[in-house]
Structure formats: structure tokens, C-alpha cells
Amino acid sequence: MIRHLIWIYSAFIAIVLVSIAESGGHYPIVTREKNTYDVITGRAVTLKCTIDSSHHEVEVIQWKKENVQIYDGSKYVISENAIDEESGETTLTINNVQTSDIADYSCHVENQDGWGNSEAITLNIHALHLPSISLPTTYNANIGDSISFQCTISSPHHVITAISWTKGSVTLSAGAKYTIANNGLSQNNGVPTITINNIQTSDSGIYNCYGENQDGQTKSLDITLHIKEHFPSISVQTTYNANIGDSETFQCTISSPAHVITAISWTKGSVTLTADTKYTITNNGLNQNNGVPTITINNIQSSDSGLYNCYSENQDGQTKSSDITLHVKEHIPIVSILPTSVANTIIGGSVTLTCTITSSVHPLTSVSWTKNIAGVSQILSTNVLKYTVVTLGLNQNSGSATLLINGLSSSDEANYFCIAENEDGVASSSTTLQITAQTTTEITTEETTTLSQTTTATGGSCKCHSETICTALKGFRWAYLKDSNLTFEEIKEEMKEYLEELKFNMTVDKKTTTAAIRRKISVRDFRTSAVSVGASGIILLIIPAVFIFTIDLTRFIQYIQNRKRTNKYK
């Protein structure tokens, strides 16, 4: 009985204790969403907690930074959606995060039983490493042209994840109008380009380039495209090679059909060039609609290598040419020919030209001779009848070249170039060969006959003391015509006097022919001595004929008789 009473009392006490506990111990349970948040400087971040207050409604929500309460405002925005609810969530948004915001944060919730607190939430802040972009901000273009924008992007901390172009608020995509090359994608640096094709006035406006990495997106400065319908157009040769000491001329072909050209200029890099001893400038086309201005760089040195540009301007604006690159070769061969002119060469004779070559830094790779007449060059090679070419020094640092010209004629009168080349470039030297139109030659025969021969390019005469020698020289006089480039009519004119002489010499006089002479010496001679000699001759001719006939007749008769006997015995 006592045991039962003790058990009942113990049960009662337990129920009372549980009731007391239940009536005073239902605090809110607050759980943080993440224990750490990473954020980039200047951005916003939102911290979040969930609340469980199943027995009582939430009465108060607080956020604290290092246990100091934070209040709602422009820097901090607190969401109290769980107030008067038994469950829900609360958030803290921190705007424009700076390094001063690095701290531990916590959320605190109260109901009628008391406060519930979350564990600490840590905020980590990282520096922002957005891509950087640089580009030209102004472009000018003509109707119908194409133009390319370049956008230089650098993103050393993170690879570039996206590149895009816009015109105004419209994102541009590749097609017939736009050619896009996203150079640098998935790399740390790049120079993407966009080319606008067949430009029209509607293409003028503001363009932008965008580069993006994991930290965010960077927008370029505005690119302004001005469309001018009547800009000058320029075409140039973009590459020149020159040797030390040479001169080089750049040409710039300008067309401005709508407006006259108002200004022409040249630059090297960013420096505007002016006429002086170094530069010779001709502004052909100024105040006209077309022109070909030139600039000549004199006495070229290695410092003259670089980029040059031609500029042309009219009332619509200025056009810049493509870059002109000048490469200066410093160690080309040195070529010399002495003398620089060869004269008094005789038609039909021969002459030898010699050049010496020095190439101290690089070995010679080729040596050759050319002949130049009126700007037309011909490469010469060994021809037994006309040319003998000998070159020495290939693959060495010095050499020479000789050219033997045989059978000289007026067509050999030209400029002859000795050309040498090494890995730095080509060098040449020239000499002029002059064929003397009038020559005098002294010839002595075995009889010590002296001949003074005078010839000219239009005929000439031959005066000598020996007809044999003079005849031979007449043939020599016209030998040069064999290798000339004259037409048949020009050759006839050249030899007119001689042909008339030849025609005269070949004209036949009927009175002086051999037939006429024979008729004169064939009259019948009636003298006795002549008749006796004629008769004696006839007799002498008949006697051998009769003797031969008699012998042949005897043999024929014997042959007939032998045939008859043979037939009889048969």
C-alpha cells in the first residue's frame, strides 16, 4: 500500500515538472543559411537565417555586427517577414561592401519564452578584378567603305569569359553587316575586332565593346563613328625596301571627286614631315579632285626605317592612308664598275665590262648582269656568239663579274648593270656603253699599202689604195646591221647609197655581153691557109672512124657465121 502511494506521488511530481518546463522553455530556433559569404568590393551581399518558433509567435528580430545591433537604413536593409509568425526567415542586405564591413554577423529572434540566436556568419571581401578595356574613341568612314574597331582587353587575374559589341542598346551579332572576331576569349588578354561592312549613313552612332570575367563586366568608352559621304580616298604601296645611302620615293594616290583636296601631309609615326634636305615633298593634286603626291627620303639611314602615312583632307574631313613600312637594309653588297662610261667602241668589235663586289657581313647569294634600254631590262647570260658572262665569289664575301660583248652594233648601246645580292638585299652599279658612229682604222697590207677607212651610220665611203682591201671593208662596213633592231625599210634607207651603187654595178649592157662578143669574132674566113687547115682536120677525123667501123663489121660477120654452124649441127 505504501509503495503504491509512493509511485503515485512520483508520477504526479514528474507531470508537474514537465508542465512547468513546457510552459516556460519554447525559445526560437535560429539557423544561418551559410557560415561564410564571399563578396567583391563595391557590391551588395545578402545574409539569411531561418526561424522556427512553433509554440509561440515571433515578436522581435535583430541583426548584430560583432554583437552590436544593426539598424535598417541605406547601408543595411533588414527583412522581418517572420514577425507575428511561428516560422519564416530574415535577411540582412549590406550595400556597397567595403573592407570595413569585414566582421562576424548574427541574427537574434525573440518570442514570449525568450531569445534565440544564430551562430556567427563570417563576411569575406575580395578586391574586384574586372577586365580593363582601351580603344580609339573616334572613327571616320566613307559611304561604301568597311571599317574595323579594335578593343584591347586585359584581364590578368581571371580569363575573359565573354566579349560583346553594341550599337546604342542593341547587341550586335556576326553576319553580312558585321564581321566579329572575339580574339582573347578564354585568355587573359585579347584584341577582339568588329568590322562594319558597306558603310551607310545609318551606321553612324555610338558603339561599345564589353569584356567580362568571373568578377564582372567592363564596358568600354563610347566609340563614335562619323560617316562622311565624300571623304578623300587614298591608296598606297604598303611596303618598301631600301639600302643605306639610297633614296626612296613613296606615292600616295588620292581621289576626291566631290570636293577639291584642301590639304596633303606626310608623317613618320606621330611626327609630321616637312620638305628639307632629308625629305623632298611634291603635293601634286592640291586644290584639285585627284592627285599623286610623293615624298622622297634622301640618303637613307637605318634610323629612317619605320611607319609612314599620307593624309589628305577636303571639306568633309581627313583621310589617313594605310601604314607604309620602310625596311632599311644595312649590310647590302658594295658594287663598283670602272669606268662608269665606255666610249669609242668600234662597230663589229668587242668590249669587256668588269665589276668588283664586296659583301663584308653576309656572303653573296647571286651576281648577274643586265642590259637596260629605255627602262626595259634584259638579264644577260653566256651566249657564245654574243655574250660571255663570268661571275666569281658566290657564297663568299667578295667577288667579281665580267661581261664580254662580241660583234658590237648600235643595238648594244645601253646601260649595263652589275647586280649583287646577299640576305640583306640587292645592290647594283652601272656603266654606259656608247658605240662610236664614226671610226677610223689603219690597215697595212703585205705591200705596205695604207688604208684610211671612213664609215658613217648613214652610208659612208671607202677610200683606199688597194681595191681588194676596199671591197673587204665594204662588207665589214655593214656588219653591224646584222644585230640591229631596224625594220627592213630602215635598213634600206641605211644602205641607200650602197644599194644604188650595187644596182649600177649589176646593170647589164647588151653590147658588152659575151654573146655579143662571140658574134663579133665568128665571121667565115676564106683564106687558103684557113681552108687547108679545115680540110686536113676533116680527113684526120674520118680515117679513125672508118678504121673502127671496118673492125666492128668483120666481127659481126664472124658472129653470124658461127650461129649458122651451130643451128646446122642441132
XYZ file of C-alpha atoms in Angstrom:
570
model
C 0.000 0.000 0.000
C 2.752 2.418 0.903
C 4.608 1.500 -2.301
C 1.575 2.378 -4.390
C 1.286 5.757 -2.694
C 4.987 6.494 -3.328
C 4.615 5.597 -7.059
C 1.550 7.810 -7.488
C 3.335 10.719 -5.768
C 6.395 10.365 -8.036
C 4.246 10.356 -11.153
C 2.474 13.485 -10.036
C 5.722 15.313 -9.379
C 7.027 14.359 -12.872
C 3.887 15.640 -14.558
C 4.139 18.904 -12.710
C 7.809 19.335 -13.678
C 7.103 18.611 -17.355
C 4.270 21.101 -17.370
C 6.494 23.729 -15.840
C 9.181 23.000 -18.416
C 6.751 23.116 -21.317
C 5.183 26.327 -20.189
C 8.494 28.282 -19.958
C 11.129 26.699 -22.485
C 9.963 27.220 -26.158
C 12.655 29.619 -27.358
C 13.013 30.368 -31.132
C 15.454 28.193 -33.094
C 17.547 30.362 -35.495
C 19.673 28.711 -38.237
C 22.141 30.557 -40.518
C 21.951 29.725 -44.268
C 25.758 29.769 -44.735
C 28.565 30.207 -42.310
C 30.676 32.291 -44.797
C 29.882 34.755 -47.576
C 32.435 35.926 -50.174
C 31.779 39.284 -51.783
C 33.606 41.685 -54.121
C 34.336 45.250 -53.064
C 31.601 47.653 -54.099
C 28.920 45.051 -54.486
C 25.979 44.081 -52.252
C 25.575 40.854 -50.290
C 22.535 39.322 -48.537
C 22.864 37.220 -45.349
C 19.994 34.870 -44.460
C 18.665 32.971 -41.419
C 15.636 30.637 -40.986
C 13.425 30.805 -37.842
C 11.483 28.039 -36.092
C 9.206 29.263 -33.253
C 6.496 26.630 -33.456
C 4.911 27.204 -29.980
C 4.894 30.992 -29.934
C 4.837 33.805 -32.452
C 7.987 35.766 -33.233
C 7.954 39.117 -31.530
C 11.361 40.741 -32.272
C 14.089 40.231 -34.946
C 17.557 41.808 -34.691
C 20.839 41.619 -36.657
C 24.155 42.290 -34.991
C 27.687 43.004 -36.214
C 30.245 41.859 -33.685
C 27.320 41.739 -31.150
C 26.371 45.358 -31.876
C 22.876 45.819 -33.196
C 22.445 46.940 -36.822
C 19.559 49.159 -37.798
C 17.684 49.316 -41.061
C 18.812 52.109 -43.449
C 20.678 52.842 -46.714
C 23.697 50.736 -45.752
C 21.758 47.859 -44.209
C 18.359 46.523 -45.255
C 16.683 44.099 -42.784
C 13.781 41.850 -43.717
C 11.428 40.982 -40.809
C 8.940 38.808 -42.681
C 8.673 36.321 -39.770
C 7.215 38.822 -37.266
C 3.926 37.509 -35.828
C 4.630 34.162 -37.418
C 5.788 30.924 -35.855
C 8.302 30.247 -38.678
C 9.938 32.074 -41.512
C 13.203 33.773 -42.453
C 15.067 37.001 -42.019
C 17.689 38.618 -44.232
C 20.334 41.314 -43.928
C 21.467 43.074 -47.141
C 24.750 45.016 -46.933
C 25.148 47.535 -49.771
C 28.411 48.797 -51.318
C 30.556 46.387 -49.385
C 33.947 47.752 -48.308
C 36.807 46.305 -46.300
C 35.339 47.950 -43.171
C 32.418 45.535 -43.464
C 34.602 42.517 -42.757
C 33.185 41.048 -39.492
C 31.077 38.293 -37.857
C 27.332 38.816 -38.151
C 24.438 37.070 -36.288
C 20.658 37.177 -36.252
C 18.598 37.252 -32.992
C 14.881 36.345 -32.611
C 12.609 36.714 -29.559
C 9.239 35.162 -28.574
C 7.394 35.072 -25.284
C 9.736 32.434 -23.939
C 12.914 34.327 -24.735
C 15.670 34.873 -27.357
C 17.108 32.511 -29.931
C 20.455 33.315 -31.631
C 22.168 32.023 -34.791
C 25.784 31.032 -34.990
C 28.211 33.648 -36.323
C 28.172 34.430 -40.068
C 31.599 35.476 -41.494
C 31.857 38.004 -44.335
C 34.971 37.819 -46.571
C 35.665 40.639 -49.043
C 37.761 40.299 -52.204
C 39.195 43.047 -54.415
C 37.381 43.448 -57.735
C 39.450 42.382 -60.785
C 37.312 43.404 -63.704
C 38.766 43.452 -67.255
C 40.286 46.732 -68.459
C 39.496 47.997 -71.966
C 41.251 50.549 -74.168
C 40.367 51.627 -77.697
C 40.200 54.611 -80.078
C 37.050 56.605 -79.459
C 36.555 58.235 -82.870
C 36.436 56.806 -86.365
C 35.650 58.433 -89.708
C 34.430 56.456 -92.687
C 33.133 56.963 -96.201
C 29.946 55.584 -97.709
C 30.555 52.089 -99.090
C 33.790 51.560 -97.132
C 34.440 48.962 -94.467
C 35.948 49.885 -91.118
C 37.236 47.827 -88.178
C 37.097 48.745 -84.473
C 39.725 47.219 -82.196
C 39.113 46.674 -78.489
C 42.207 45.867 -76.386
C 41.156 43.847 -73.296
C 43.418 42.952 -70.350
C 42.291 40.628 -67.551
C 45.430 39.407 -65.745
C 43.680 37.848 -62.715
C 40.899 35.928 -64.480
C 40.360 34.692 -68.021
C 37.960 36.575 -70.257
C 34.650 34.723 -70.285
C 32.605 36.871 -72.672
C 33.100 39.578 -75.316
C 30.316 41.545 -76.988
C 29.655 44.653 -79.067
C 26.711 47.034 -79.027
C 25.437 49.932 -81.083
C 23.400 52.027 -78.697
C 21.389 49.481 -76.689
C 21.397 46.818 -79.421
C 23.811 43.887 -79.141
C 25.486 43.199 -82.490
C 25.967 39.727 -83.930
C 28.092 38.414 -86.803
C 26.542 38.448 -90.262
C 26.762 40.136 -93.635
C 26.828 43.563 -91.981
C 29.204 42.807 -89.116
C 32.308 40.617 -89.081
C 33.241 39.831 -85.470
C 36.492 38.241 -84.261
C 36.466 37.607 -80.498
C 40.227 37.279 -80.126
C 41.161 36.688 -76.466
C 38.155 34.662 -75.348
C 39.178 32.229 -72.543
C 42.516 34.039 -72.275
C 43.860 36.843 -70.110
C 44.412 39.277 -72.957
C 42.950 39.852 -76.385
C 42.213 42.299 -79.185
C 38.712 41.498 -80.432
C 37.546 43.345 -83.532
C 34.308 44.193 -85.278
C 34.240 45.167 -88.951
C 31.295 47.138 -90.298
C 30.857 46.305 -93.983
C 29.446 48.503 -96.759
C 29.043 51.510 -94.506
C 25.945 53.686 -94.944
C 24.834 56.857 -93.185
C 22.655 54.756 -90.863
C 25.816 53.193 -89.405
C 26.898 56.423 -87.740
C 26.433 56.417 -83.979
C 27.835 55.196 -80.665
C 29.386 51.726 -80.317
C 30.722 49.912 -77.231
C 32.886 46.890 -76.526
C 32.253 44.703 -73.446
C 34.673 42.340 -71.723
C 33.626 40.016 -68.904
C 35.360 37.717 -66.397
C 34.278 35.969 -63.209
C 34.352 39.262 -61.295
C 32.040 41.012 -63.678
C 31.703 43.016 -66.887
C 33.514 46.123 -68.123
C 32.060 48.481 -70.699
C 34.406 50.422 -72.983
C 34.298 54.140 -73.559
C 31.946 55.208 -76.321
C 33.210 54.699 -79.882
C 31.834 57.368 -82.196
C 31.576 56.595 -85.911
C 31.231 59.608 -88.197
C 30.051 58.878 -91.728
C 31.269 61.311 -94.327
C 29.890 60.738 -97.772
C 32.682 62.486 -99.657
C 35.944 61.917 -97.813
C 39.085 61.633 -99.980
C 40.110 58.044 -100.754
C 43.789 57.062 -100.597
C 45.714 54.102 -101.966
C 49.409 53.448 -101.295
C 52.034 50.763 -101.620
C 52.423 49.457 -98.076
C 55.982 48.058 -98.096
C 59.287 49.454 -99.359
C 62.821 48.074 -99.016
C 65.823 50.385 -99.271
C 69.566 50.249 -98.823
C 71.764 52.540 -96.772
C 72.569 55.667 -98.804
C 69.752 55.136 -101.308
C 66.775 57.402 -101.940
C 63.214 56.055 -101.882
C 60.017 57.691 -103.134
C 56.547 56.931 -101.732
C 53.491 57.641 -103.869
C 50.032 58.421 -102.477
C 47.156 58.203 -104.971
C 44.285 60.451 -103.834
C 40.775 60.683 -105.285
C 38.258 63.303 -104.096
C 35.620 63.600 -106.839
C 33.059 65.580 -104.811
C 35.333 68.236 -103.269
C 38.797 69.532 -104.074
C 41.721 68.404 -101.946
C 42.496 71.140 -99.421
C 45.491 69.643 -97.573
C 48.102 66.911 -98.050
C 50.637 65.862 -95.439
C 53.049 63.053 -94.544
C 54.003 61.628 -91.163
C 56.531 59.230 -89.747
C 54.946 57.805 -86.633
C 53.370 60.810 -84.940
C 55.789 63.361 -86.447
C 54.645 65.476 -89.402
C 57.340 65.646 -92.100
C 58.340 68.847 -93.872
C 60.394 69.454 -97.008
C 64.131 69.854 -96.393
C 67.386 68.179 -97.408
C 66.118 64.907 -95.945
C 62.646 64.926 -97.486
C 61.595 66.082 -100.945
C 57.802 66.580 -100.991
C 55.583 67.219 -104.008
C 51.934 67.876 -103.133
C 50.551 67.042 -106.588
C 46.744 67.333 -106.523
C 46.336 70.172 -104.037
C 43.185 72.193 -104.869
C 42.223 69.510 -107.376
C 40.000 66.444 -107.261
C 42.765 63.930 -107.889
C 46.488 63.765 -107.358
C 49.548 61.637 -106.742
C 51.652 63.456 -104.129
C 55.066 61.981 -103.358
C 57.708 62.112 -100.677
C 61.324 61.173 -101.359
C 63.570 60.153 -98.459
C 67.145 61.101 -99.354
C 70.373 59.418 -98.197
C 68.520 56.688 -96.315
C 69.955 55.564 -92.978
C 68.856 52.848 -90.551
C 67.014 55.497 -88.498
C 64.659 56.047 -91.445
C 63.049 52.631 -91.075
C 59.528 52.717 -89.609
C 55.900 53.523 -90.404
C 54.857 56.393 -92.662
C 51.397 57.717 -93.561
C 49.887 60.012 -96.158
C 46.988 62.293 -95.184
C 44.505 64.002 -97.466
C 41.787 66.430 -96.493
C 38.761 68.033 -98.108
C 35.780 69.964 -96.733
C 34.203 66.739 -95.431
C 37.220 65.698 -93.400
C 40.580 63.968 -93.383
C 41.600 60.513 -94.596
C 44.662 58.647 -93.361
C 46.375 56.127 -95.626
C 47.277 52.593 -94.678
C 50.640 52.264 -92.927
C 53.658 52.428 -95.261
C 56.504 50.325 -93.867
C 60.091 51.156 -94.847
C 62.637 48.391 -94.251
C 66.256 49.593 -94.378
C 68.910 47.053 -95.293
C 72.237 47.944 -93.673
C 74.644 45.314 -94.997
C 73.956 45.019 -98.695
C 76.876 44.368 -101.085
C 79.057 47.203 -102.368
C 79.301 47.075 -106.184
C 81.569 49.216 -108.360
C 82.214 49.397 -112.110
C 85.047 51.452 -113.538
C 84.849 53.326 -115.754
C 81.237 54.468 -115.432
C 81.103 55.085 -119.198
C 82.712 53.184 -122.094
C 83.012 55.064 -125.390
C 84.918 54.826 -128.696
C 83.968 51.181 -129.159
C 84.158 50.013 -132.771
C 81.189 48.528 -134.596
C 81.837 44.834 -135.090
C 84.444 44.735 -132.338
C 84.138 43.599 -128.701
C 84.335 45.096 -125.224
C 84.773 43.681 -121.698
C 82.973 45.191 -118.672
C 84.218 44.340 -115.156
C 82.750 44.992 -111.709
C 84.104 44.273 -108.226
C 81.873 43.288 -105.286
C 82.375 43.423 -101.513
C 79.911 41.901 -99.024
C 81.704 42.021 -95.673
C 78.894 40.834 -93.358
C 76.895 38.316 -95.415
C 78.133 36.073 -98.269
C 76.985 36.783 -101.788
C 73.939 34.804 -102.905
C 73.766 35.923 -106.546
C 75.668 38.007 -109.106
C 74.316 38.919 -112.538
C 74.444 41.369 -115.440
C 71.507 43.180 -117.036
C 71.147 45.417 -120.069
C 68.752 48.366 -119.861
C 67.413 50.325 -122.835
C 64.727 52.953 -122.263
C 63.743 51.408 -118.928
C 63.439 47.856 -120.281
C 65.829 45.392 -118.627
C 67.215 42.185 -120.082
C 69.093 39.607 -117.987
C 72.272 38.584 -119.811
C 73.650 35.054 -119.870
C 76.512 33.422 -121.735
C 75.876 33.183 -125.482
C 78.925 32.083 -127.464
C 78.132 34.373 -130.381
C 77.227 37.468 -128.348
C 77.896 37.392 -124.578
C 80.346 35.712 -122.217
C 79.421 36.116 -118.529
C 81.868 35.122 -115.773
C 80.998 35.534 -112.069
C 83.278 34.806 -109.102
C 82.643 34.894 -105.333
C 79.252 33.224 -104.823
C 78.812 32.197 -101.154
C 81.841 34.335 -100.298
C 82.276 37.876 -99.001
C 83.860 39.312 -102.133
C 83.720 38.621 -105.827
C 83.770 39.987 -109.340
C 81.812 39.734 -112.551
C 82.890 40.264 -116.158
C 80.794 40.668 -119.278
C 82.339 40.210 -122.742
C 80.203 41.607 -125.593
C 81.107 40.418 -129.099
C 80.095 41.772 -132.506
C 79.257 45.257 -131.293
C 76.444 47.049 -133.085
C 74.327 50.118 -132.438
C 71.788 47.966 -130.563
C 74.432 47.306 -127.886
C 74.445 50.975 -126.908
C 72.759 50.808 -123.467
C 73.226 50.954 -119.700
C 74.717 47.771 -118.252
C 74.123 46.882 -114.593
C 76.196 44.584 -112.410
C 73.828 43.307 -109.703
C 74.850 41.557 -106.472
C 72.616 40.201 -103.719
C 73.010 38.934 -100.153
C 70.492 38.224 -97.379
C 70.142 41.956 -96.604
C 69.225 42.996 -100.114
C 70.331 43.914 -103.615
C 72.925 46.428 -104.787
C 73.971 47.415 -108.292
C 76.314 49.620 -110.231
C 76.004 50.650 -113.868
C 78.088 51.768 -116.816
C 77.035 53.230 -120.148
C 78.299 51.694 -123.388
C 78.491 54.115 -126.313
C 79.024 52.899 -129.875
C 81.027 55.433 -131.867
C 79.190 56.375 -135.067
C 82.398 57.360 -136.925
C 85.587 55.297 -136.688
C 88.982 55.410 -138.433
C 91.002 52.220 -138.864
C 94.530 51.914 -140.291
C 95.210 48.662 -142.173
C 98.559 47.713 -143.695
C 98.796 45.069 -146.454
C 101.787 42.894 -147.354
C 102.714 45.529 -149.943
C 102.642 48.113 -147.061
C 99.549 49.667 -148.582
C 97.889 52.005 -146.061
C 94.113 52.250 -145.964
C 92.167 55.065 -144.422
C 88.599 53.800 -143.956
C 85.815 56.200 -143.019
C 82.266 54.970 -142.329
C 79.143 56.640 -141.046
C 75.824 55.333 -139.769
C 74.035 56.632 -142.878
C 76.208 55.224 -145.641
C 79.768 56.484 -145.854
C 82.586 56.000 -148.376
C 85.655 53.827 -148.762
C 88.874 55.386 -149.990
C 91.897 53.119 -150.343
C 94.943 52.285 -152.439
C 94.083 48.581 -152.760
C 90.774 47.574 -154.422
C 90.848 44.126 -152.727
C 91.076 45.632 -149.254
C 88.439 48.246 -150.057
C 85.998 45.567 -151.202
C 86.540 43.618 -147.979
C 85.948 46.716 -145.894
C 82.687 47.449 -147.686
C 81.354 44.158 -146.343
C 82.640 44.975 -142.841
C 81.057 48.410 -143.029
C 77.543 46.986 -142.844
C 78.244 44.094 -140.423
C 76.625 45.911 -137.513
C 73.224 45.820 -139.229
C 73.077 42.084 -138.620
C 72.372 42.567 -134.887
C 70.317 45.782 -135.172
C 66.624 46.034 -134.401
C 65.906 48.107 -137.532
C 62.994 47.352 -139.840
C 63.578 46.310 -143.454
C 62.661 49.796 -144.675
C 65.057 51.386 -142.171
C 67.880 49.084 -143.298
C 67.182 50.033 -146.950
C 67.437 53.696 -146.017
C 70.637 52.986 -144.066
C 72.194 51.315 -147.134
C 70.575 53.527 -149.805
C 73.800 54.870 -151.288
C 75.445 51.472 -151.300
C 72.382 49.804 -152.884
C 72.332 52.377 -155.679
C 75.980 51.664 -156.348
C 75.280 47.940 -156.288
C 72.306 48.394 -158.655
C 74.509 50.287 -161.084
C 77.194 47.613 -160.961
C 74.632 44.882 -161.629
C 73.007 46.605 -164.632
C 73.761 44.571 -167.870
C 74.903 46.342 -171.062
C 73.846 44.137 -174.014
C 76.719 45.418 -176.111
C 79.276 44.068 -173.646
C 77.877 40.540 -173.162
C 79.975 37.523 -174.158
C 77.325 36.529 -176.714
C 77.711 39.851 -178.422
C 81.476 39.485 -178.313
C 81.294 35.927 -179.779
C 79.149 37.172 -182.634
C 81.824 39.700 -183.398
C 84.601 37.035 -183.611
C 82.597 34.236 -185.539
C 82.757 35.629 -189.224
C 83.755 32.980 -192.044
C 87.468 33.034 -193.003
C 88.121 32.426 -196.783
C 91.911 32.456 -196.592
C 93.709 29.415 -198.362
C 95.606 28.530 -195.258
C 92.413 28.508 -193.230
C 90.603 26.290 -195.835
C 93.600 23.824 -195.952
C 93.694 23.503 -192.228
C 89.952 22.821 -192.163
C 90.171 20.078 -194.831
C 93.103 18.411 -193.098
C 91.159 18.335 -189.916
C 88.181 16.654 -191.575
C 90.367 13.927 -193.125
C 92.065 13.257 -189.815
C 88.658 12.772 -188.210
C 87.304 10.413 -190.982
C 90.294 7.958 -191.013
C 89.867 6.742 -187.390
C 86.120 6.474 -187.889
C 86.479 4.235 -190.991
C 89.052 2.028 -189.256
C 86.793 1.487 -186.245
C 83.754 0.732 -188.470
C 85.723 -1.912 -190.510
C 86.825 -3.795 -187.425
C 83.299 -3.857 -185.982
C 81.825 -5.082 -189.327
C 84.327 -8.013 -189.550
C 83.448 -9.162 -186.063
C 79.726 -9.004 -186.831
C 80.078 -11.211 -189.919
C 82.048 -13.838 -187.937
C 79.333 -13.869 -185.308
C 76.592 -14.588 -187.947
C 78.563 -17.467 -189.450
C 79.123 -19.110 -186.088
C 75.412 -19.001 -185.382
C 74.571 -20.786 -188.647
C 77.005 -23.661 -187.928
C 75.541 -24.149 -184.503
C 72.000 -24.399 -185.835
C 73.096 -26.922 -188.570
C 74.508 -29.450 -186.091
C 71.448 -29.256 -183.978
